Amino acid sequence: MTTTTGTKPSPFVLAPRHTHVKVQRHSGDSGGFARWYLRTIAPEDLRTLGSDLAGEAGEVLHGTDGGEFSFSFDQKDGVAGFVCTDVRGNPMDITHEGHTRGRVTIPGPGFIAVTCLGPWRLKRL
């Protein structure tokens, strides 16, 4: 399951064994959404996890190897974090210390979804 908030794109990794996507609206008094679309992004079109990366919103990165990284999320509310999958889309456990600043250990090659509503930074240690 993935959750989206706001009007910015919300990238996520879908394992190949999943063949359908269900969109369900969850809203309170703020209304809902007018439209949405889903598109496939080839791994070679994703940014590669390198020594120092920054972004303005959630993003999926292609990691060719693992490692230990420092991170910072510059948002005051909402959920920020990481979701890692191997190259086949299967979940990988990560070691994560801190909420808006800290360290994360990415176990190996795969995809790293950075979930954040604002600017973020990842730097290899």
GROMACS .gro file of N, CA, C and O in nm:
model
  500
    1MET      N    1   0.084  -0.117   0.000
    1MET     CA    2   0.000   0.000   0.000
    1MET      C    3   0.088   0.123   0.000
    1MET      O    4   0.191   0.128   0.066
    2THR      N    5   0.048   0.223  -0.074
    2THR     CA    6   0.117   0.352  -0.073
    2THR      C    7   0.013   0.460  -0.049
    2THR      O    8  -0.103   0.445  -0.083
    3THR      N    9   0.057   0.567   0.010
    3THR     CA   10  -0.032   0.679   0.039
    3THR      C   11   0.025   0.804  -0.027
    3THR      O   12   0.146   0.826  -0.023
    4THR      N   13  -0.060   0.885  -0.085
    4THR     CA   14  -0.015   1.010  -0.145
    4THR      C   15  -0.079   1.126  -0.071
    4THR      O   16  -0.190   1.117  -0.020
    5THR      N   17  -0.007   1.237  -0.066
    5THR     CA   18  -0.055   1.358  -0.003
    5THR      C   19  -0.013   1.476  -0.087
    5THR      O   20   0.100   1.480  -0.135
    6GLY      N   21  -0.102   1.571  -0.107
    6GLY     CA   22  -0.067   1.689  -0.185
    6GLY      C   23  -0.078   1.665  -0.333
    6GLY      O   24  -0.132   1.565  -0.380
    7THR      N   25  -0.021   1.758  -0.410
    7THR     CA   26  -0.033   1.752  -0.556
    7THR      C   27   0.095   1.709  -0.626
    7THR      O   28   0.095   1.693  -0.747
    8LYS      N   29   0.203   1.689  -0.551
    8LYS     CA   30   0.329   1.646  -0.613
    8LYS      C   31   0.322   1.497  -0.645
    8LYS      O   32   0.251   1.422  -0.579
    9PRO      N   33   0.398   1.451  -0.746
    9PRO     CA   34   0.401   1.307  -0.775
    9PRO      C   35   0.446   1.226  -0.654
    9PRO      O   36   0.528   1.273  -0.575
   10SER      N   37   0.394   1.107  -0.640
   10SER     CA   38   0.428   1.018  -0.530
   10SER      C   39   0.478   0.886  -0.585
   10SER      O   40   0.402   0.791  -0.601
   11PRO      N   41   0.608   0.878  -0.616
   11PRO     CA   42   0.661   0.755  -0.677
   11PRO      C   43   0.667   0.641  -0.576
   11PRO      O   44   0.685   0.661  -0.457
   12PHE      N   45   0.651   0.519  -0.626
   12PHE     CA   46   0.664   0.400  -0.544
   12PHE      C   47   0.704   0.284  -0.633
   12PHE      O   48   0.695   0.291  -0.754
   13VAL      N   49   0.753   0.176  -0.571
   13VAL     CA   50   0.795   0.057  -0.644
   13VAL      C   51   0.688  -0.049  -0.628
   13VAL      O   52   0.644  -0.078  -0.517
   14LEU      N   53   0.647  -0.106  -0.738
   14LEU     CA   54   0.547  -0.212  -0.740
   14LEU      C   55   0.616  -0.341  -0.783
   14LEU      O   56   0.677  -0.346  -0.890
   15ALA      N   57   0.609  -0.443  -0.701
   15ALA     CA   58   0.672  -0.571  -0.734
   15ALA      C   59   0.607  -0.630  -0.860
   15ALA      O   60   0.486  -0.615  -0.881
   16PRO      N   61   0.685  -0.696  -0.944
   16PRO     CA   62   0.632  -0.751  -1.070
   16PRO      C   63   0.517  -0.849  -1.052
   16PRO      O   64   0.434  -0.864  -1.141
   17ARG      N   65   0.506  -0.913  -0.936
   17ARG     CA   66   0.398  -1.009  -0.916
   17ARG      C   67   0.261  -0.940  -0.906
   17ARG      O   68   0.159  -1.004  -0.919
   18HIS      N   69   0.261  -0.809  -0.883
   18HIS     CA   70   0.135  -0.734  -0.877
   18HIS      C   71   0.095  -0.692  -1.018
   18HIS      O   72   0.174  -0.630  -1.089
   19THR      N   73  -0.025  -0.722  -1.056
   19THR     CA   74  -0.070  -0.692  -1.193
   19THR      C   75  -0.179  -0.586  -1.198
   19THR      O   76  -0.219  -0.545  -1.306
   20HIS      N   77  -0.229  -0.542  -1.083
   20HIS     CA   78  -0.335  -0.443  -1.079
   20HIS      C   79  -0.307  -0.339  -0.971
   20HIS      O   80  -0.239  -0.368  -0.874
   21VAL      N   81  -0.362  -0.221  -0.988
   21VAL     CA   82  -0.351  -0.116  -0.889
   21VAL      C   83  -0.492  -0.069  -0.857
   21VAL      O   84  -0.573  -0.045  -0.946
   22LYS      N   85  -0.522  -0.056  -0.729
   22LYS     CA   86  -0.652  -0.005  -0.686
   22LYS      C   87  -0.630   0.131  -0.622
   22LYS      O   88  -0.545   0.146  -0.534
   23VAL      N   89  -0.705   0.230  -0.665
   23VAL     CA   90  -0.697   0.364  -0.607
   23VAL      C   91  -0.820   0.384  -0.521
   23VAL      O   92  -0.932   0.364  -0.565
   24GLN      N   93  -0.797   0.423  -0.397
   24GLN     CA   94  -0.907   0.445  -0.304
   24GLN      C   95  -0.891   0.581  -0.240
   24GLN      O   96  -0.782   0.617  -0.194
   25ARG      N   97  -0.997   0.657  -0.239
   25ARG     CA   98  -0.994   0.793  -0.184
   25ARG      C   99  -1.020   0.790  -0.034
   25ARG      O  100  -1.117   0.731   0.012
   26HIS      N  101  -0.930   0.853   0.039
   26HIS     CA  102  -0.947   0.871   0.183
   26HIS      C  103  -0.935   1.020   0.209
   26HIS      O  104  -0.828   1.077   0.190
   27SER      N  105  -1.041   1.084   0.246
   27SER     CA  106  -1.032   1.228   0.271
   27SER      C  107  -1.123   1.267   0.386
   27SER      O  108  -1.219   1.198   0.418
   28GLY      N  109  -1.092   1.379   0.443
   28GLY     CA  110  -1.175   1.436   0.548
   28GLY      C  111  -1.254   1.552   0.492
   28GLY      O  112  -1.315   1.542   0.386
   29ASP      N  113  -1.245   1.663   0.558
   29ASP     CA  114  -1.317   1.783   0.514
   29ASP      C  115  -1.246   1.857   0.401
   29ASP      O  116  -1.300   1.951   0.345
   30SER      N  117  -1.124   1.814   0.368
   30SER     CA  118  -1.046   1.888   0.269
   30SER      C  119  -1.084   1.856   0.126
   30SER      O  120  -1.028   1.912   0.033
   31GLY      N  121  -1.177   1.768   0.102
   31GLY     CA  122  -1.213   1.733  -0.034
   31GLY      C  123  -1.141   1.608  -0.080
   31GLY      O  124  -1.112   1.520  -0.001
   32GLY      N  125  -1.107   1.603  -0.206
   32GLY     CA  126  -1.043   1.483  -0.260
   32GLY      C  127  -0.953   1.519  -0.375
   32GLY      O  128  -0.892   1.624  -0.378
   33PHE      N  129  -0.949   1.434  -0.473
   33PHE     CA  130  -0.864   1.458  -0.588
   33PHE      C  131  -0.950   1.463  -0.714
   33PHE      O  132  -1.055   1.403  -0.721
   34ALA      N  133  -0.903   1.539  -0.811
   34ALA     CA  134  -0.977   1.555  -0.935
   34ALA      C  135  -0.932   1.453  -1.040
   34ALA      O  136  -1.011   1.407  -1.119
   35ARG      N  137  -0.805   1.419  -1.039
   35ARG     CA  138  -0.753   1.324  -1.139
   35ARG      C  139  -0.621   1.266  -1.090
   35ARG      O  140  -0.555   1.322  -1.004
   36TRP      N  141  -0.582   1.155  -1.149
   36TRP     CA  142  -0.456   1.091  -1.118
   36TRP      C  143  -0.416   1.008  -1.238
   36TRP      O  144  -0.498   0.977  -1.325
   37TYR      N  145  -0.290   0.972  -1.246
   37TYR     CA  146  -0.245   0.878  -1.348
   37TYR      C  147  -0.126   0.801  -1.295
   37TYR      O  148  -0.057   0.844  -1.205
   38LEU      N  149  -0.105   0.685  -1.354
   38LEU     CA  150   0.002   0.595  -1.314
   38LEU      C  151   0.088   0.569  -1.435
   38LEU      O  152   0.036   0.541  -1.544
   39ARG      N  153   0.218   0.582  -1.420
   39ARG     CA  154   0.307   0.554  -1.533
   39ARG      C  155   0.426   0.473  -1.485
   39ARG      O  156   0.464   0.478  -1.368
   40THR      N  157   0.483   0.399  -1.576
   40THR     CA  158   0.599   0.316  -1.547
   40THR      C  159   0.726   0.393  -1.582
   40THR      O  160   0.734   0.458  -1.686
   41ILE      N  161   0.823   0.387  -1.493
   41ILE     CA  162   0.952   0.450  -1.515
   41ILE      C  163   1.057   0.340  -1.522
   41ILE      O  164   1.067   0.258  -1.431
   42ALA      N  165   1.133   0.336  -1.629
   42ALA     CA  166   1.239   0.236  -1.644
   42ALA      C  167   1.351   0.264  -1.544
   42ALA      O  168   1.381   0.381  -1.515
   43PRO      N  169   1.413   0.160  -1.489
   43PRO     CA  170   1.522   0.180  -1.392
   43PRO      C  171   1.632   0.273  -1.443
   43PRO      O  172   1.686   0.352  -1.367
   44GLU      N  173   1.662   0.266  -1.571
   44GLU     CA  174   1.769   0.351  -1.624
   44GLU      C  175   1.730   0.499  -1.629
   44GLU      O  176   1.814   0.585  -1.646
   45ASP      N  177   1.600   0.530  -1.612
   45ASP     CA  178   1.555   0.669  -1.609
   45ASP      C  179   1.552   0.727  -1.467
   45ASP      O  180   1.523   0.844  -1.449
   46LEU      N  181   1.580   0.643  -1.367
   46LEU     CA  182   1.584   0.689  -1.228
   46LEU      C  183   1.723   0.742  -1.195
   46LEU      O  184   1.823   0.697  -1.253
   47ARG      N  185   1.731   0.834  -1.103
   47ARG     CA  186   1.863   0.878  -1.056
   47ARG      C  187   1.926   0.764  -0.979
   47ARG      O  188   1.857   0.689  -0.908
   48THR      N  189   2.058   0.751  -0.991
   48THR     CA  190   2.132   0.646  -0.921
   48THR      C  191   2.177   0.697  -0.785
   48THR      O  192   2.223   0.811  -0.773
   49LEU      N  193   2.161   0.612  -0.685
   49LEU     CA  194   2.206   0.646  -0.551
   49LEU      C  195   2.357   0.665  -0.555
   49LEU      O  196   2.431   0.574  -0.588
   50GLY      N  197   2.403   0.785  -0.527
   50GLY     CA  198   2.545   0.816  -0.535
   50GLY      C  199   2.600   0.861  -0.402
   50GLY      O  200   2.551   0.823  -0.296
   51SER      N  201   2.702   0.947  -0.408
   51SER     CA  202   2.768   0.990  -0.285
   51SER      C  203   2.693   1.104  -0.215
   51SER      O  204   2.698   1.116  -0.094
   52ASP      N  205   2.622   1.187  -0.291
   52ASP     CA  206   2.551   1.300  -0.232
   52ASP      C  207   2.433   1.335  -0.323
   52ASP      O  208   2.454   1.379  -0.436
   53LEU      N  209   2.312   1.314  -0.274
   53LEU     CA  210   2.192   1.343  -0.353
   53LEU      C  211   2.097   1.430  -0.273
   53LEU      O  212   2.087   1.417  -0.151
   54ALA      N  213   2.024   1.516  -0.343
   54ALA     CA  214   1.922   1.599  -0.280
   54ALA      C  215   1.801   1.603  -0.371
   54ALA      O  216   1.812   1.587  -0.493
   55GLY      N  217   1.684   1.621  -0.311
   55GLY     CA  218   1.561   1.630  -0.388
   55GLY      C  219   1.464   1.724  -0.321
   55GLY      O  220   1.483   1.766  -0.206
   56GLU      N  221   1.357   1.757  -0.393
   56GLU     CA  222   1.257   1.852  -0.343
   56GLU      C  223   1.129   1.784  -0.294
   56GLU      O  224   1.045   1.848  -0.232
   57ALA      N  225   1.112   1.656  -0.325
   57ALA     CA  226   0.993   1.582  -0.283
   57ALA      C  227   1.026   1.433  -0.294
   57ALA      O  228   1.139   1.396  -0.326
   58GLY      N  229   0.927   1.348  -0.269
   58GLY     CA  230   0.949   1.204  -0.278
   58GLY      C  231   1.005   1.162  -0.412
   58GLY      O  232   0.976   1.223  -0.515
   59GLU      N  233   1.088   1.059  -0.410
   59GLU     CA  234   1.154   1.013  -0.532
   59GLU      C  235   1.196   0.868  -0.515
   59GLU      O  236   1.227   0.826  -0.404
   60VAL      N  237   1.199   0.794  -0.623
   60VAL     CA  238   1.254   0.658  -0.622
   60VAL      C  239   1.391   0.663  -0.686
   60VAL      O  240   1.408   0.717  -0.795
   61LEU      N  241   1.489   0.608  -0.616
   61LEU     CA  242   1.627   0.604  -0.664
   61LEU      C  243   1.665   0.460  -0.698
   61LEU      O  244   1.613   0.367  -0.638
   62HIS      N  245   1.757   0.444  -0.792
   62HIS     CA  246   1.809   0.313  -0.828
   62HIS      C  247   1.943   0.297  -0.758
   62HIS      O  248   2.036   0.375  -0.781
   63GLY      N  249   1.953   0.199  -0.669
   63GLY     CA  250   2.078   0.175  -0.598
   63GLY      C  251   2.151   0.057  -0.657
   63GLY      O  252   2.098  -0.053  -0.664
   64THR      N  253   2.273   0.081  -0.703
   64THR     CA  254   2.352  -0.027  -0.761
   64THR      C  255   2.429  -0.104  -0.654
   64THR      O  256   2.480  -0.211  -0.680
   65ASP      N  257   2.440  -0.044  -0.535
   65ASP     CA  258   2.502  -0.112  -0.422
   65ASP      C  259   2.444  -0.053  -0.294
   65ASP      O  260   2.372   0.046  -0.297
   66GLY      N  261   2.474  -0.113  -0.183
   66GLY     CA  262   2.425  -0.063  -0.055
   66GLY      C  263   2.527   0.027   0.010
   66GLY      O  264   2.623   0.070  -0.052
   67GLY      N  265   2.503   0.055   0.136
   67GLY     CA  266   2.597   0.136   0.210
   67GLY      C  267   2.529   0.212   0.322
   67GLY      O  268   2.409   0.203   0.342
   68GLU      N  269   2.609   0.290   0.394
   68GLU     CA  270   2.557   0.370   0.504
   68GLU      C  271   2.554   0.516   0.460
   68GLU      O  272   2.649   0.567   0.400
   69PHE      N  273   2.442   0.582   0.491
   69PHE     CA  274   2.420   0.719   0.447
   69PHE      C  275   2.369   0.804   0.563
   69PHE      O  276   2.298   0.755   0.651
   70SER      N  277   2.405   0.932   0.563
   70SER     CA  278   2.338   1.026   0.652
   70SER      C  279   2.222   1.084   0.572
   70SER      O  280   2.226   1.090   0.450
   71PHE      N  281   2.117   1.123   0.643
   71PHE     CA  282   2.001   1.180   0.574
   71PHE      C  283   1.947   1.299   0.651
   71PHE      O  284   1.969   1.313   0.770
   72SER      N  285   1.876   1.384   0.579
   72SER     CA  286   1.801   1.492   0.643
   72SER      C  287   1.675   1.517   0.562
   72SER      O  288   1.675   1.513   0.440
   73PHE      N  289   1.566   1.536   0.634
   73PHE     CA  290   1.437   1.572   0.576
   73PHE      C  291   1.402   1.710   0.629
   73PHE      O  292   1.400   1.732   0.750
   74ASP      N  293   1.375   1.804   0.541
   74ASP     CA  294   1.344   1.940   0.582
   74ASP      C  295   1.193   1.964   0.578
   74ASP      O  296   1.144   2.052   0.511
   75GLN      N  297   1.120   1.884   0.653
   75GLN     CA  298   0.976   1.904   0.663
   75GLN      C  299   0.937   1.905   0.809
   75GLN      O  300   1.000   1.840   0.891
   76LYS      N  301   0.835   1.981   0.839
   76LYS     CA  302   0.795   1.996   0.979
   76LYS      C  303   0.683   1.900   1.019
   76LYS      O  304   0.662   1.873   1.135
   77ASP      N  305   0.607   1.851   0.923
   77ASP     CA  306   0.499   1.757   0.956
   77ASP      C  307   0.487   1.652   0.847
   77ASP      O  308   0.553   1.658   0.745
   78GLY      N  309   0.403   1.555   0.870
   78GLY     CA  310   0.387   1.447   0.774
   78GLY      C  311   0.486   1.335   0.800
   78GLY      O  312   0.565   1.339   0.893
   79VAL      N  313   0.482   1.237   0.714
   79VAL     CA  314   0.567   1.119   0.729
   79VAL      C  315   0.685   1.130   0.632
   79VAL      O  316   0.667   1.163   0.516
   80ALA      N  317   0.804   1.103   0.683
   80ALA     CA  318   0.923   1.100   0.599
   80ALA      C  319   0.996   0.970   0.630
   80ALA      O  320   0.999   0.925   0.743
   81GLY      N  321   1.053   0.909   0.529
   81GLY     CA  322   1.126   0.786   0.552
   81GLY      C  323   1.171   0.721   0.423
   81GLY      O  324   1.173   0.783   0.317
   82PHE      N  325   1.206   0.593   0.432
   82PHE     CA  326   1.259   0.518   0.320
   82PHE      C  327   1.187   0.384   0.308
   82PHE      O  328   1.151   0.324   0.408
   83VAL      N  329   1.169   0.341   0.186
   83VAL     CA  330   1.121   0.206   0.159
   83VAL      C  331   1.219   0.148   0.059
   83VAL      O  332   1.245   0.207  -0.046
   84CYS      N  333   1.278   0.033   0.092
   84CYS     CA  334   1.376  -0.029   0.004
   84CYS      C  335   1.324  -0.162  -0.049
   84CYS      O  336   1.262  -0.239   0.025
   85THR      N  337   1.349  -0.188  -0.175
   85THR     CA  338   1.315  -0.316  -0.237
   85THR      C  339   1.436  -0.364  -0.316
   85THR      O  340   1.518  -0.285  -0.361
   86ASP      N  341   1.443  -0.497  -0.334
   86ASP     CA  342   1.550  -0.548  -0.418
   86ASP      C  343   1.513  -0.524  -0.565
   86ASP      O  344   1.411  -0.463  -0.595
   87VAL      N  345   1.597  -0.570  -0.657
   87VAL     CA  346   1.575  -0.542  -0.798
   87VAL      C  347   1.448  -0.608  -0.853
   87VAL      O  348   1.399  -0.570  -0.958
   88ARG      N  349   1.392  -0.704  -0.780
   88ARG     CA  350   1.266  -0.768  -0.822
   88ARG      C  351   1.144  -0.707  -0.755
   88ARG      O  352   1.033  -0.752  -0.777
   89GLY      N  353   1.164  -0.607  -0.671
   89GLY     CA  354   1.052  -0.542  -0.603
   89GLY      C  355   1.015  -0.603  -0.469
   89GLY      O  356   0.916  -0.564  -0.409
   90ASN      N  357   1.096  -0.698  -0.420
   90ASN     CA  358   1.069  -0.758  -0.289
   90ASN      C  359   1.124  -0.667  -0.179
   90ASN      O  360   1.234  -0.614  -0.191
   91PRO      N  361   1.051  -0.650  -0.069
   91PRO     CA  362   1.096  -0.561   0.038
   91PRO      C  363   1.230  -0.603   0.098
   91PRO      O  364   1.259  -0.722   0.110
   92MET      N  365   1.313  -0.503   0.134
   92MET     CA  366   1.439  -0.526   0.204
   92MET      C  367   1.433  -0.448   0.334
   92MET      O  368   1.385  -0.335   0.337
   93ASP      N  369   1.480  -0.508   0.441
   93ASP     CA  370   1.487  -0.440   0.569
   93ASP      C  371   1.601  -0.339   0.566
   93ASP      O  372   1.708  -0.366   0.511
   94ILE      N  373   1.577  -0.224   0.627
   94ILE     CA  374   1.682  -0.125   0.640
   94ILE      C  375   1.699  -0.088   0.787
   94ILE      O  376   1.607  -0.104   0.866
   95THR      N  377   1.818  -0.043   0.823
   95THR     CA  378   1.845   0.009   0.957
   95THR      C  379   1.832   0.159   0.948
   95THR      O  380   1.900   0.223   0.868
   96HIS      N  381   1.745   0.216   1.029
   96HIS     CA  382   1.711   0.357   1.019
   96HIS      C  383   1.718   0.419   1.158
   96HIS      O  384   1.650   0.373   1.249
   97GLU      N  385   1.802   0.520   1.177
   97GLU     CA  386   1.815   0.588   1.305
   97GLU      C  387   1.783   0.736   1.285
   97GLU      O  388   1.842   0.801   1.201
   98GLY      N  389   1.688   0.788   1.362
   98GLY     CA  390   1.653   0.929   1.352
   98GLY      C  391   1.523   0.948   1.277
   98GLY      O  392   1.476   0.858   1.207
   99HIS      N  393   1.465   1.066   1.292
   99HIS     CA  394   1.339   1.096   1.225
   99HIS      C  395   1.358   1.196   1.112
   99HIS      O  396   1.328   1.166   0.998
  100THR      N  397   1.408   1.315   1.142
  100THR     CA  398   1.431   1.414   1.036
  100THR      C  399   1.578   1.424   0.997
  100THR      O  400   1.610   1.473   0.890
  101ARG      N  401   1.665   1.375   1.084
  101ARG     CA  402   1.809   1.367   1.053
  101ARG      C  403   1.862   1.240   1.117
  101ARG      O  404   1.817   1.201   1.224
  102GLY      N  405   1.957   1.177   1.050
  102GLY     CA  406   2.013   1.056   1.108
  102GLY      C  407   2.092   0.976   1.007
  102GLY      O  408   2.148   1.030   0.913
  103ARG      N  409   2.091   0.844   1.027
  103ARG     CA  410   2.165   0.751   0.940
  103ARG      C  411   2.071   0.641   0.893
  103ARG      O  412   1.981   0.600   0.966
  104VAL      N  413   2.098   0.594   0.773
  104VAL     CA  414   2.024   0.481   0.719
  104VAL      C  415   2.124   0.389   0.651
  104VAL      O  416   2.217   0.433   0.585
  105THR      N  417   2.107   0.257   0.673
  105THR     CA  418   2.191   0.158   0.606
  105THR      C  419   2.106   0.087   0.502
  105THR      O  420   2.003   0.028   0.534
  106ILE      N  421   2.150   0.096   0.378
  106ILE     CA  422   2.079   0.033   0.266
  106ILE      C  423   2.154  -0.097   0.235
  106ILE      O  424   2.274  -0.094   0.209
  107PRO      N  425   2.084  -0.212   0.240
  107PRO     CA  426   2.151  -0.341   0.238
  107PRO      C  427   2.215  -0.382   0.105
  107PRO      O  428   2.309  -0.460   0.106
  108GLY      N  429   2.167  -0.337  -0.007
  108GLY     CA  430   2.225  -0.384  -0.132
  108GLY      C  431   2.157  -0.323  -0.252
  108GLY      O  432   2.080  -0.228  -0.240
  109PRO      N  433   2.182  -0.377  -0.371
  109PRO     CA  434   2.124  -0.319  -0.491
  109PRO      C  435   1.971  -0.330  -0.491
  109PRO      O  436   1.915  -0.424  -0.437
  110GLY      N  437   1.907  -0.231  -0.550
  110GLY     CA  438   1.762  -0.231  -0.559
  110GLY      C  439   1.709  -0.091  -0.579
  110GLY      O  440   1.772  -0.008  -0.643
  111PHE      N  441   1.592  -0.065  -0.522
  111PHE     CA  442   1.526   0.064  -0.535
  111PHE      C  443   1.501   0.123  -0.396
  111PHE      O  444   1.464   0.052  -0.304
  112ILE      N  445   1.522   0.252  -0.384
  112ILE     CA  446   1.502   0.321  -0.258
  112ILE      C  447   1.400   0.431  -0.283
  112ILE      O  448   1.424   0.523  -0.360
  113ALA      N  449   1.284   0.418  -0.219
  113ALA     CA  450   1.181   0.522  -0.230
  113ALA      C  451   1.198   0.617  -0.112
  113ALA      O  452   1.188   0.576   0.003
  114VAL      N  453   1.227   0.742  -0.143
  114VAL     CA  454   1.236   0.845  -0.040
  114VAL      C  455   1.096   0.905  -0.029
  114VAL      O  456   1.043   0.958  -0.126
  115THR      N  457   1.034   0.893   0.087
  115THR     CA  458   0.900   0.949   0.107
  115THR      C  459   0.913   1.074   0.193
  115THR      O  460   0.954   1.066   0.309
  116CYS      N  461   0.884   1.187   0.133
  116CYS     CA  462   0.901   1.315   0.200
  116CYS      C  463   0.818   1.420   0.127
  116CYS      O  464   0.811   1.418   0.004
  117LEU      N  465   0.757   1.510   0.202
  117LEU     CA  466   0.676   1.616   0.141
  117LEU      C  467   0.758   1.740   0.105
  117LEU      O  468   0.707   1.832   0.043
  118GLY      N  469   0.883   1.743   0.143
  118GLY     CA  470   0.967   1.859   0.117
  118GLY      C  471   1.109   1.817   0.081
  118GLY      O  472   1.135   1.702   0.049
  119PRO      N  473   1.203   1.912   0.088
  119PRO     CA  474   1.342   1.884   0.053
  119PRO      C  475   1.405   1.775   0.140
  119PRO      O  476   1.372   1.762   0.258
  120TRP      N  477   1.497   1.700   0.081
  120TRP     CA  478   1.569   1.594   0.151
  120TRP      C  479   1.710   1.586   0.097
  120TRP      O  480   1.740   1.637  -0.011
  121ARG      N  481   1.797   1.517   0.172
  121ARG     CA  482   1.936   1.496   0.128
  121ARG      C  483   1.985   1.362   0.181
  121ARG      O  484   1.958   1.325   0.294
  122LEU      N  485   2.060   1.290   0.097
  122LEU     CA  486   2.124   1.164   0.133
  122LEU      C  487   2.272   1.177   0.099
  122LEU      O  488   2.307   1.216  -0.013
  123LYS      N  489   2.359   1.145   0.194
  123LYS     CA  490   2.502   1.154   0.171
  123LYS      C  491   2.571   1.028   0.219
  123LYS      O  492   2.553   0.988   0.334
  124ARG      N  493   2.649   0.966   0.131
  124ARG     CA  494   2.721   0.843   0.166
  124ARG      C  495   2.828   0.874   0.271
  124ARG      O  496   2.899   0.972   0.262
  125LEU      N  497   2.834   0.788   0.373
  125LEU     CA  498   2.935   0.805   0.479
  125LEU      C  499   3.060   0.726   0.448
  125LEU      O  500   3.059   0.630   0.376
   0.00000   0.00000   0.00000
